[in-house]
Amino acid sequence: MEAVMKKKVEKYNIEYTVMGEEHEKDLVIFHGWGCNKEMFDFIVEHFKTKYRVFAFDLPGFGGSKEPKEIMGTMEYAKQMRDVFELLGIKTPIGIGHSFGGRILIKMATFYTFEKLVLTGSAGVVNKRPLKYYVKVYTFKLMKRIYQLKPVQKMCPNMLERYRNKAGSADYNQASPTMKQILSKVVNENLIHEFKLVKVPTLLIWGDNDTATPLNDGKIMEKEFADAGLVIFEGGTHYAFLEQAQRFIKVLDAFI
């Protein structure tokens, strides 16, 4: 197996791998939140004979440095467009998982892809259960109380302890900067932009996905201009890894 070489876009401190550099057509891969480009080595290896295949560590993950400011989905999308221009990537096929899919969707509203493959993609903000709003408003109340200096002196770490107790695993494991970015992007509902995605799009979902439920994929299939949904029975949010051989076969048929 040919060694996968790591490279870096110095302007943005973004690390990536590329294989199949002798080919003219490009394929790009974006990972999900808390993950990295190495999760997709099997896809890079499979497609290197036909495409110039790029797998990126998105800003703040893997070998790429954290952003210097709090970025939303649009800021991520614009920065990755700039990276594509620096690397000479033109009209690529895009593959994105979860958070990476969210960025590809946003990019597709102003940048030209040949095709998209989204697996367990984020982008739909679902109706929250009552306990979510209890957490949110409890935290807001605590922030107001915490403005009182006696409270700050008596309980110096009160807010952070509550965040760690109430937050998700992704949130708790993130740095202070990435926590703010996560809070921002998860509340950005892209559903009203789905109709702007005009390129052929393959949606691959596990029917046991609890992070981005299957219904999110069904909404995208309905709202995108040209989309088809493939369901992996028994698959979770990481169905593309759990059923990797099937995932590759479906990609081959589509791409």
Short mmCIF file of C-alpha atoms in Angstrom, two decimals:
data_model
loop_
_atom_site.label_atom_id
_atom_site.label_comp_id
_atom_site.label_asym_id
_atom_site.label_seq_id
_atom_site.Cartn_x
_atom_site.Cartn_y
_atom_site.Cartn_z
CA MET A 1 0.00 0.00 0.00
CA GLU A 2 1.33 3.42 -0.95
CA ALA A 3 2.10 5.62 2.04
CA VAL A 4 -0.38 8.41 2.72
CA MET A 5 1.57 11.67 2.92
CA LYS A 6 0.45 14.48 5.21
CA LYS A 7 0.68 18.03 3.89
CA LYS A 8 -0.33 21.44 5.21
CA VAL A 9 -1.92 24.61 3.83
CA GLU A 10 0.28 27.03 5.74
CA LYS A 11 -1.97 30.07 5.35
CA TYR A 12 -4.70 28.41 7.43
CA ASN A 13 -2.65 25.76 9.26
CA ILE A 14 -4.86 23.05 7.77
CA GLU A 15 -3.42 19.56 7.46
CA TYR A 16 -4.52 17.22 4.69
CA THR A 17 -3.54 14.09 2.81
CA VAL A 18 -3.63 13.67 -0.95
CA MET A 19 -3.20 10.65 -3.20
CA GLY A 20 -3.65 10.11 -6.94
CA GLU A 21 -1.99 13.41 -7.80
CA GLU A 22 -1.51 12.30 -11.41
CA HIS A 23 -5.27 12.53 -12.06
CA GLU A 24 -7.17 15.62 -13.17
CA LYS A 25 -10.50 15.08 -11.41
CA ASP A 26 -10.75 15.87 -7.70
CA LEU A 27 -12.52 14.22 -4.76
CA VAL A 28 -12.56 15.87 -1.32
CA ILE A 29 -13.48 14.42 2.07
CA PHE A 30 -14.66 16.25 5.22
CA HIS A 31 -14.89 14.41 8.55
CA GLY A 32 -17.39 14.89 11.38
CA TRP A 33 -17.07 16.72 14.69
CA GLY A 34 -14.35 15.34 16.95
CA CYS A 35 -12.97 13.13 14.18
CA ASN A 36 -10.10 13.42 11.68
CA LYS A 37 -9.08 12.63 8.12
CA GLU A 38 -7.59 9.23 9.02
CA MET A 39 -11.09 7.79 9.40
CA PHE A 40 -11.39 7.97 5.61
CA ASP A 41 -8.07 6.39 4.63
CA PHE A 42 -9.95 3.45 3.13
CA ILE A 43 -11.84 5.79 0.80
CA VAL A 44 -8.68 7.66 -0.18
CA GLU A 45 -6.98 4.34 -0.95
CA HIS A 46 -9.93 3.08 -3.01
CA PHE A 47 -10.34 6.15 -5.22
CA LYS A 48 -6.68 7.12 -5.71
CA THR A 49 -6.53 5.20 -9.00
CA LYS A 50 -9.12 7.49 -10.62
CA TYR A 51 -9.10 10.76 -8.68
CA ARG A 52 -6.84 13.19 -6.94
CA VAL A 53 -8.24 12.48 -3.46
CA PHE A 54 -7.95 14.99 -0.62
CA ALA A 55 -8.88 14.25 2.99
CA PHE A 56 -8.81 17.29 5.27
CA ASP A 57 -8.51 17.88 8.99
CA LEU A 58 -11.02 20.68 9.40
CA PRO A 59 -9.92 23.71 11.46
CA GLY A 60 -9.69 22.71 15.12
CA PHE A 61 -9.37 18.96 14.52
CA GLY A 62 -6.57 16.46 13.96
CA GLY A 63 -3.41 18.16 12.74
CA SER A 64 -5.14 21.47 11.92
CA LYS A 65 -4.94 24.37 14.36
CA GLU A 66 -7.95 25.84 16.08
CA PRO A 67 -9.50 28.94 14.51
CA LYS A 68 -8.41 32.22 16.05
CA GLU A 69 -12.01 33.40 16.16
CA ILE A 70 -15.42 31.82 16.72
CA MET A 71 -16.47 30.45 13.33
CA GLY A 72 -19.90 29.41 12.11
CA THR A 73 -20.75 27.09 9.24
CA MET A 74 -20.38 29.86 6.66
CA GLU A 75 -16.93 30.81 7.93
CA TYR A 76 -15.82 27.17 7.71
CA ALA A 77 -17.29 26.91 4.21
CA LYS A 78 -15.56 30.07 2.96
CA GLN A 79 -12.24 29.05 4.45
CA MET A 80 -12.38 25.63 2.81
CA ARG A 81 -13.28 27.26 -0.52
CA ASP A 82 -10.14 29.37 -0.16
CA VAL A 83 -8.14 26.21 0.61
CA PHE A 84 -9.51 24.60 -2.57
CA GLU A 85 -8.36 27.60 -4.59
CA LEU A 86 -4.89 27.47 -3.05
CA LEU A 87 -4.61 23.76 -3.90
CA GLY A 88 -6.05 24.12 -7.40
CA ILE A 89 -9.11 22.00 -6.63
CA LYS A 90 -11.89 22.57 -9.18
CA THR A 91 -15.45 21.20 -9.31
CA PRO A 92 -14.72 18.26 -6.99
CA ILE A 93 -16.87 15.43 -5.78
CA GLY A 94 -17.49 16.08 -2.09
CA ILE A 95 -17.90 13.44 0.62
CA GLY A 96 -18.90 14.60 4.09
CA HIS A 97 -19.85 12.98 7.38
CA SER A 98 -21.91 14.77 10.05
CA PHE A 99 -20.33 18.21 10.67
CA GLY A 100 -18.35 17.80 7.43
CA GLY A 101 -21.62 17.28 5.59
CA ARG A 102 -22.99 20.47 7.12
CA ILE A 103 -20.04 22.40 5.68
CA LEU A 104 -20.44 20.82 2.25
CA ILE A 105 -24.12 21.75 2.18
CA LYS A 106 -23.28 25.36 2.98
CA MET A 107 -20.49 25.39 0.38
CA ALA A 108 -22.81 23.98 -2.27
CA THR A 109 -24.98 27.11 -2.01
CA PHE A 110 -22.17 29.24 -3.48
CA TYR A 111 -19.51 26.85 -4.82
CA THR A 112 -19.72 24.33 -7.66
CA PHE A 113 -19.33 20.63 -6.92
CA GLU A 114 -19.74 17.81 -9.43
CA LYS A 115 -21.58 15.61 -6.94
CA LEU A 116 -22.07 15.29 -3.18
CA VAL A 117 -22.14 12.30 -0.86
CA LEU A 118 -23.50 13.05 2.62
CA THR A 119 -23.54 10.40 5.33
CA GLY A 120 -25.21 11.11 8.66
CA SER A 121 -24.98 14.77 7.73
CA ALA A 122 -25.83 17.57 10.13
CA GLY A 123 -27.86 20.55 8.95
CA VAL A 124 -31.36 19.99 10.35
CA VAL A 125 -32.16 21.47 13.75
CA ASN A 126 -34.87 19.25 15.20
CA LYS A 127 -37.52 20.23 17.71
CA ARG A 128 -35.96 20.03 21.15
CA PRO A 129 -37.41 17.99 24.04
CA LEU A 130 -38.61 19.84 27.15
CA LYS A 131 -35.52 18.84 29.16
CA TYR A 132 -33.33 20.69 26.62
CA TYR A 133 -35.12 23.97 27.29
CA VAL A 134 -34.97 23.33 31.04
CA LYS A 135 -31.16 23.03 30.70
CA VAL A 136 -30.90 26.15 28.55
CA TYR A 137 -32.99 28.40 30.78
CA THR A 138 -31.43 27.00 33.96
CA PHE A 139 -28.01 27.90 32.56
CA LYS A 140 -29.18 31.41 31.59
CA LEU A 141 -30.52 31.90 35.12
CA MET A 142 -27.25 30.68 36.60
CA LYS A 143 -25.30 33.12 34.40
CA ARG A 144 -27.36 36.01 35.76
CA ILE A 145 -26.84 34.88 39.32
CA TYR A 146 -23.14 34.38 38.66
CA GLN A 147 -22.76 38.07 37.81
CA LEU A 148 -23.04 38.75 41.56
CA LYS A 149 -19.52 39.04 42.97
CA PRO A 150 -20.30 37.20 46.24
CA VAL A 151 -21.49 34.21 44.20
CA GLN A 152 -18.31 34.30 42.06
CA LYS A 153 -16.19 34.32 45.21
CA MET A 154 -18.09 31.47 46.89
CA CYS A 155 -18.45 29.29 43.75
CA PRO A 156 -15.64 30.22 41.33
CA ASN A 157 -16.18 27.23 39.01
CA MET A 158 -19.96 26.94 39.20
CA LEU A 159 -20.74 27.68 35.55
CA GLU A 160 -18.04 25.41 34.14
CA ARG A 161 -19.12 22.53 36.39
CA TYR A 162 -22.71 22.93 35.19
CA ARG A 163 -21.59 23.05 31.54
CA ASN A 164 -19.60 19.85 31.96
CA LYS A 165 -22.47 18.10 33.71
CA ALA A 166 -25.18 19.16 31.25
CA GLY A 167 -23.19 19.22 28.03
CA SER A 168 -22.73 16.49 25.43
CA ALA A 169 -19.59 14.37 25.19
CA ASP A 170 -18.47 16.44 22.17
CA TYR A 171 -18.93 19.62 24.16
CA ASN A 172 -17.17 18.37 27.28
CA GLN A 173 -14.14 17.16 25.33
CA ALA A 174 -13.72 20.39 23.36
CA SER A 175 -11.41 23.29 24.14
CA PRO A 176 -12.98 26.61 25.22
CA THR A 177 -12.81 27.96 21.65
CA MET A 178 -14.23 24.81 20.08
CA LYS A 179 -17.02 24.71 22.68
CA GLN A 180 -18.17 28.13 21.49
CA ILE A 181 -17.94 27.03 17.86
CA LEU A 182 -19.94 23.87 18.59
CA SER A 183 -22.63 25.86 20.39
CA LYS A 184 -22.88 28.15 17.37
CA VAL A 185 -22.96 25.59 14.55
CA VAL A 186 -25.37 23.09 16.12
CA ASN A 187 -28.02 25.80 16.28
CA GLU A 188 -27.66 26.79 12.62
CA ASN A 189 -30.59 25.29 10.76
CA LEU A 190 -29.75 24.92 7.05
CA ILE A 191 -33.13 23.52 6.02
CA HIS A 192 -34.15 26.72 4.21
CA GLU A 193 -31.00 26.47 2.08
CA PHE A 194 -31.49 22.87 0.96
CA LYS A 195 -33.28 23.93 -2.24
CA LEU A 196 -30.12 25.79 -3.26
CA VAL A 197 -28.20 22.50 -3.48
CA LYS A 198 -28.60 21.67 -7.17
CA VAL A 199 -25.95 18.99 -7.76
CA PRO A 200 -26.68 15.24 -7.70
CA THR A 201 -26.47 14.19 -4.05
CA LEU A 202 -26.26 10.72 -2.51
CA LEU A 203 -27.48 10.46 1.09
CA ILE A 204 -26.33 7.45 3.12
CA TRP A 205 -27.86 6.94 6.55
CA GLY A 206 -27.88 4.33 9.29
CA ASP A 207 -31.41 3.67 10.48
CA ASN A 208 -30.16 3.61 14.10
CA ASP A 209 -28.44 6.98 13.87
CA THR A 210 -29.29 8.92 17.05
CA ALA A 211 -26.95 11.87 16.44
CA THR A 212 -28.53 12.88 13.12
CA PRO A 213 -31.72 10.80 12.89
CA LEU A 214 -32.80 9.09 9.68
CA ASN A 215 -35.63 11.61 9.34
CA ASP A 216 -32.98 14.29 8.72
CA GLY A 217 -31.86 12.33 5.66
CA LYS A 218 -35.46 12.01 4.49
CA ILE A 219 -35.91 15.79 4.77
CA MET A 220 -32.77 16.35 2.70
CA GLU A 221 -33.92 13.86 0.08
CA LYS A 222 -37.19 15.76 -0.24
CA GLU A 223 -35.74 19.27 -0.23
CA PHE A 224 -32.59 18.90 -2.34
CA ALA A 225 -33.09 19.37 -6.08
CA ASP A 226 -31.58 15.99 -7.02
CA ALA A 227 -31.04 13.56 -4.15
CA GLY A 228 -31.42 9.88 -3.35
CA LEU A 229 -31.34 8.18 0.06
CA VAL A 230 -29.71 4.82 0.80
CA ILE A 231 -30.46 3.35 4.23
CA PHE A 232 -27.98 1.04 5.98
CA GLU A 233 -30.05 -1.28 8.17
CA GLY A 234 -28.64 -1.52 11.69
CA GLY A 235 -26.23 1.34 11.01
CA THR A 236 -25.49 4.07 13.53
CA HIS A 237 -24.03 7.53 13.01
CA TYR A 238 -20.89 5.74 11.81
CA ALA A 239 -22.58 3.39 9.35
CA PHE A 240 -19.93 4.24 6.74
CA LEU A 241 -17.34 2.56 8.97
CA GLU A 242 -19.52 -0.24 10.30
CA GLN A 243 -20.45 -1.31 6.77
CA ALA A 244 -17.37 -0.03 4.95
CA GLN A 245 -17.46 -2.52 2.05
CA ARG A 246 -21.09 -1.74 1.32
CA PHE A 247 -20.33 1.97 1.61
CA ILE A 248 -17.60 1.66 -1.03
CA LYS A 249 -19.87 -0.30 -3.37
CA VAL A 250 -22.60 2.34 -3.11
CA LEU A 251 -20.05 5.10 -3.76
CA ASP A 252 -18.75 3.24 -6.82
CA ALA A 253 -22.27 2.98 -8.23
CA PHE A 254 -22.97 6.67 -7.67
CA ILE A 255 -19.61 8.21 -8.52
#
